[in-house]
XYZ file of C-alpha atoms in Angstrom:
374
model
C 0.000 0.000 0.000
C 1.247 3.485 -0.885
C 1.336 5.724 2.198
C 2.828 8.724 0.419
C 0.796 11.920 0.444
C -0.678 13.163 -2.806
C 0.422 16.550 -4.136
C -2.684 18.253 -2.705
C -2.267 16.578 0.673
C 1.396 17.561 0.819
C 0.531 21.170 0.001
C -2.050 21.130 2.811
C 0.516 19.731 5.251
C 3.155 22.261 4.173
C 0.779 25.221 4.607
C -0.103 24.056 8.131
C 3.572 23.497 8.973
C 4.413 27.058 7.882
C 1.498 28.436 9.881
C 2.682 26.670 13.033
C 6.271 27.816 12.483
C 5.227 31.451 12.040
C 2.501 31.658 14.685
C 3.335 29.370 17.556
C 5.689 29.483 20.499
C 5.268 28.980 24.239
C 4.704 32.677 24.934
C 2.010 32.906 22.250
C 0.283 29.864 23.731
C 0.309 31.393 27.221
C -1.216 34.599 25.854
C -3.974 32.679 24.043
C -4.876 30.828 27.236
C -5.647 34.179 28.887
C -8.015 35.362 26.150
C -11.782 35.068 26.441
C -12.877 34.673 23.725
C -9.850 33.500 21.790
C -8.159 35.514 19.068
C -10.554 35.663 16.098
C -7.747 36.669 13.729
C -6.492 33.081 13.782
C -9.922 31.823 12.723
C -9.950 34.359 9.909
C -6.604 33.021 8.702
C -8.021 29.505 8.683
C -10.768 30.734 6.352
C -8.323 32.575 4.078
C -6.115 29.496 3.789
C -9.109 27.385 2.786
C -8.825 25.009 5.755
C -12.455 25.491 6.774
C -13.477 24.169 3.345
C -11.468 20.930 3.507
C -14.245 18.390 4.276
C -17.077 20.071 2.346
C -18.262 19.106 -1.132
C -17.425 21.353 -4.056
C -21.099 22.161 -4.679
C -21.140 23.780 -1.236
C -17.996 25.786 -1.924
C -15.687 23.265 -0.285
C -12.567 21.481 -1.463
C -14.179 18.059 -1.750
C -11.695 16.369 0.568
C -12.351 14.060 3.517
C -11.102 12.484 6.757
C -7.688 11.681 5.287
C -6.956 15.320 4.460
C -8.389 16.407 7.801
C -5.962 14.008 9.482
C -3.024 15.470 7.540
C -3.996 19.026 8.475
C -4.646 18.376 12.168
C -1.447 16.402 12.702
C 0.497 19.487 11.687
C -1.665 21.873 13.723
C -1.317 19.549 16.708
C 2.418 20.165 16.698
C 1.701 23.815 17.419
C -1.145 23.482 19.951
C -3.142 25.910 17.824
C -6.118 26.959 19.941
C -8.930 27.202 17.401
C -12.337 25.456 17.350
C -11.609 23.532 14.159
C -12.811 20.151 15.385
C -15.904 21.562 17.117
C -16.966 23.714 14.159
C -15.652 22.103 10.971
C -15.323 18.398 11.754
C -18.239 17.855 14.131
C -20.473 20.802 13.281
C -19.770 20.587 9.570
C -20.277 16.834 9.664
C -23.792 17.263 11.010
C -24.588 20.023 8.530
C -23.716 17.672 5.669
C -26.593 15.484 6.908
C -28.944 18.447 7.161
C -31.621 19.628 4.761
C -30.795 21.704 1.707
C -32.272 24.752 3.451
C -30.081 24.209 6.523
C -26.981 23.784 4.383
C -27.706 26.872 2.299
C -28.207 28.928 5.447
C -25.132 27.789 7.351
C -22.320 26.338 5.215
C -21.406 29.507 3.231
C -21.069 31.472 6.472
C -19.019 28.693 8.073
C -16.599 28.610 5.130
C -16.112 32.377 5.387
C -15.315 32.128 9.087
C -18.518 33.859 10.173
C -20.203 30.889 11.856
C -18.998 28.712 14.704
C -20.684 25.546 15.935
C -20.641 23.236 18.935
C -21.903 19.682 19.466
C -23.842 19.455 22.739
C -23.823 15.784 23.673
C -22.106 15.005 26.998
C -24.133 15.008 30.210
C -23.351 14.932 33.911
C -23.152 11.676 35.872
C -23.189 9.526 32.755
C -20.431 7.539 31.072
C -20.373 9.005 27.603
C -21.953 6.995 24.844
C -24.502 8.388 22.430
C -27.204 5.975 23.591
C -26.779 7.115 27.217
C -28.281 10.496 26.302
C -31.040 11.408 28.759
C -31.822 15.062 27.990
C -35.486 15.271 27.057
C -36.987 16.593 23.876
C -40.794 16.640 24.191
C -42.673 16.531 20.900
C -45.476 19.095 20.831
C -47.200 19.111 17.466
C -44.611 20.068 14.873
C -42.188 21.437 17.469
C -39.909 19.907 20.081
C -39.334 21.450 23.520
C -35.871 20.858 24.989
C -35.186 20.657 28.714
C -31.971 19.579 30.388
C -28.268 20.303 30.720
C -25.284 19.537 28.528
C -21.819 19.481 30.089
C -18.333 20.255 28.785
C -19.540 21.490 25.404
C -16.393 22.263 23.404
C -16.589 25.800 21.989
C -20.017 26.007 23.585
C -19.482 29.497 24.948
C -18.448 31.001 21.605
C -20.628 29.031 19.171
C -23.350 30.751 17.176
C -25.315 27.543 16.632
C -25.554 24.408 18.758
C -26.142 20.903 17.458
C -28.057 19.287 20.300
C -28.526 15.547 20.814
C -31.741 14.895 22.737
C -33.968 11.964 23.613
C -37.405 12.302 22.053
C -38.456 8.715 22.814
C -37.294 5.666 24.766
C -34.961 5.467 27.739
C -31.219 6.080 28.270
C -29.394 3.113 26.779
C -31.703 2.860 23.744
C -30.239 3.671 20.339
C -33.710 4.444 19.038
C -35.397 7.618 20.208
C -32.515 10.055 19.661
C -32.923 13.241 17.617
C -30.598 16.049 16.519
C -31.495 19.741 16.437
C -29.784 22.883 15.170
C -30.418 25.472 17.882
C -29.566 29.164 18.000
C -27.101 29.545 20.866
C -28.801 32.785 21.885
C -32.357 31.455 21.733
C -34.738 32.122 24.600
C -34.266 29.523 27.331
C -30.635 28.752 26.472
C -28.242 29.608 29.304
C -24.502 29.194 28.819
C -21.918 29.129 31.599
C -18.412 29.444 30.124
C -15.454 27.620 31.636
C -11.876 26.720 30.840
C -10.745 23.175 30.340
C -7.521 21.893 31.905
C -5.588 22.628 28.708
C -6.699 26.267 28.656
C -9.286 25.917 25.918
C -12.914 26.938 26.044
C -16.058 25.046 26.892
C -19.432 25.646 28.479
C -22.192 24.136 30.524
C -25.419 24.761 28.627
C -28.868 24.626 30.208
C -32.017 24.331 28.116
C -35.244 25.500 29.744
C -38.357 25.035 27.598
C -36.435 25.811 24.406
C -38.843 25.421 21.507
C -37.295 24.062 18.316
C -39.194 23.997 15.021
C -39.335 20.913 12.815
C -37.230 22.744 10.212
C -34.324 22.820 12.690
C -34.199 19.033 13.043
C -31.278 17.212 11.418
C -32.379 13.856 10.047
C -35.493 11.931 11.048
C -37.191 12.167 14.418
C -36.026 9.399 16.791
C -33.530 8.103 14.192
C -30.436 10.239 14.822
C -28.154 7.560 16.251
C -26.558 6.496 12.960
C -25.890 10.106 11.898
C -24.451 11.011 15.301
C -22.283 7.883 15.337
C -20.798 8.495 11.878
C -19.975 12.130 12.633
C -18.588 11.275 16.062
C -16.206 8.723 14.533
C -14.783 11.453 12.294
C -14.479 13.722 15.319
C -12.603 11.071 17.301
C -10.183 10.597 14.398
C -9.655 14.343 14.169
C -8.860 14.573 17.895
C -6.504 11.620 17.530
C -4.733 13.192 14.564
C -4.191 16.461 16.424
C -2.814 14.664 19.477
C -0.545 12.456 17.377
C 1.148 15.659 16.248
C 1.515 16.636 19.897
C 3.070 13.258 20.756
C 5.666 13.834 18.046
C 6.717 17.134 19.621
C 6.933 15.621 23.105
C 9.198 12.839 21.872
C 11.429 15.104 19.775
C 11.772 17.727 22.518
C 12.637 15.056 25.082
C 15.289 13.456 22.887
C 16.805 16.865 22.117
C 16.826 17.825 25.786
C 18.598 14.574 26.671
C 21.437 15.570 24.326
C 22.063 18.920 26.023
C 21.272 18.325 29.712
C 24.390 17.082 31.456
C 24.802 15.113 34.656
C 28.050 13.701 36.035
C 29.777 15.367 33.099
C 27.768 13.495 30.444
C 24.591 14.247 28.470
C 21.776 12.329 30.169
C 20.950 10.771 26.797
C 24.072 8.663 27.212
C 22.546 6.814 30.161
C 21.172 3.472 29.064
C 18.167 3.582 31.401
C 16.943 6.819 29.777
C 17.664 5.461 26.296
C 15.362 2.530 27.049
C 12.625 4.868 28.247
C 12.873 7.069 25.166
C 12.826 3.958 22.974
C 9.543 2.977 24.671
C 8.201 6.483 23.953
C 9.148 6.082 20.290
C 7.432 2.697 20.046
C 4.251 4.063 21.647
C 4.228 7.001 19.242
C 4.768 4.813 16.152
C 2.007 2.456 17.255
C -0.318 5.428 17.618
C 0.581 6.843 14.201
C 0.102 3.452 12.527
C -3.268 2.907 14.178
C -4.357 6.413 13.205
C -3.574 5.714 9.561
C -5.286 2.309 9.681
C -8.437 3.688 11.348
C -8.634 6.620 8.927
C -8.242 4.417 5.854
C -10.843 1.947 7.142
C -13.305 4.784 7.687
C -12.628 6.330 4.279
C -12.961 2.973 2.499
C -16.043 1.914 4.457
C -14.722 -1.248 6.098
C -17.092 -3.149 8.375
C -14.690 -2.847 11.303
C -14.035 0.871 10.831
C -15.865 1.840 14.028
C -13.909 -0.715 16.034
C -10.648 0.686 14.624
C -11.617 4.229 15.649
C -12.469 3.099 19.186
C -9.108 1.303 19.313
C -7.403 4.516 18.174
C -9.013 6.588 20.935
C -8.091 3.964 23.539
C -4.501 3.874 22.272
C -4.328 7.658 22.358
C -5.266 7.685 26.036
C -2.630 5.112 26.925
C 0.139 6.501 24.694
C -0.597 10.062 25.785
C -0.176 9.127 29.430
C 2.975 7.088 28.746
C 4.745 9.649 26.550
C 3.569 12.638 28.581
C 4.701 11.261 31.914
C 8.057 10.139 30.540
C 8.636 13.544 28.924
C 7.996 15.328 32.226
C 10.169 12.956 34.244
C 13.121 13.105 31.840
C 12.914 16.901 31.761
C 12.766 16.915 35.543
C 11.172 19.794 37.437
C 11.366 22.034 34.355
C 8.817 19.812 32.662
C 6.160 21.027 35.098
C 6.685 24.722 34.379
C 4.891 27.027 31.948
C 8.207 28.017 30.408
C 8.513 24.781 28.428
C 6.270 23.220 25.797
C 6.120 19.928 27.651
C 3.535 20.800 30.295
C 1.221 22.448 27.775
C 1.210 19.395 25.501
C 0.634 17.025 28.418
C -2.357 19.068 29.569
C -3.813 18.911 26.066
C -3.379 15.140 25.916
C -4.963 14.751 29.347
C -7.964 16.845 28.327
C -8.505 14.983 25.054
C -8.392 11.610 26.817
C -11.614 12.535 28.598
C -13.428 14.010 25.579
C -16.241 11.756 24.267
C -15.127 8.913 26.515
C -11.712 8.001 27.889
C -9.590 4.964 26.983
C -11.603 2.630 29.217
C -14.905 3.659 27.597
C -13.591 2.906 24.121
C -12.113 -0.423 25.192
C -15.611 -1.306 26.446
C -17.021 -0.336 23.034
C -14.568 -2.717 21.368
C -15.531 -5.503 23.753
C -19.240 -4.952 23.119
C -18.754 -5.211 19.349
C -16.572 -8.332 19.540
């Protein structure tokens, strides 16, 4: 199998690499973490570079690419810890819009591609292990409308989004795949209350409460009570996108640790000369290569429509949680006390990996998904 990037994919990777080189350093990252909301100029640059158009069809003004190109782009951006809501808006939000009606697409996609619309997927809930079928938030059908009541937790980009894609239960009980519905809701609609918060990696999220929020039938994405398959397919792409971004971060952690071991001296020798540390860095390298290989395999299976594509994506997310912990902890320990400070990249990358491990289910949740499908 040929794993070389095509000319278009290489150009996409090169543009992202240049962007990271010109726009990212530790000081810039610390400044971004203090902003609320984040710097909109970065989002405008994403639009100008055409990155917001990557996964959209050409008839919608997009580039007609897919998960493979998204993976290429996010791996590069992950090396720079670029704090932009790309996954929340383009991968997840855009994924749901592609399943929407023609009217919904005409109203939202052009603005998204221009950088004027941001989205958020409101799915996770308190006191529940995250799976789509565990959704409990109620959507009561009243004639042609649905009234939403409940709370969504840890909504990525939820405080800054213009539109929310809300997963609600319109029939059945938590645990049922049937009875789920998706709705496109104005984030400033009456009855929507957003409480912004920071995640551990310094990014933005929100707790969102819905109190008698009336949603018209025209705002529904897909069929009533039949949203599970749509939500599952989009979520798989989102999990791959998160994995791709964090694989780029793992690369930086490994490279920075190896470089540090060549310059930090102890007992008159670079610490990289010590066999015990060489073994530990070799283990970091193996964990990273396993993660990169699984990312490629899962992405190709999803693109080609293999029957076990979902299982491969769950395996990727589980591997990311384990490899992130392994590589992150080793990077901090080999750097010593400096690895815990804000002055080095290491701590920032480890916080990002820790945060992503808990997004849409941690490693244990995805291992359970694999076991259930066995």
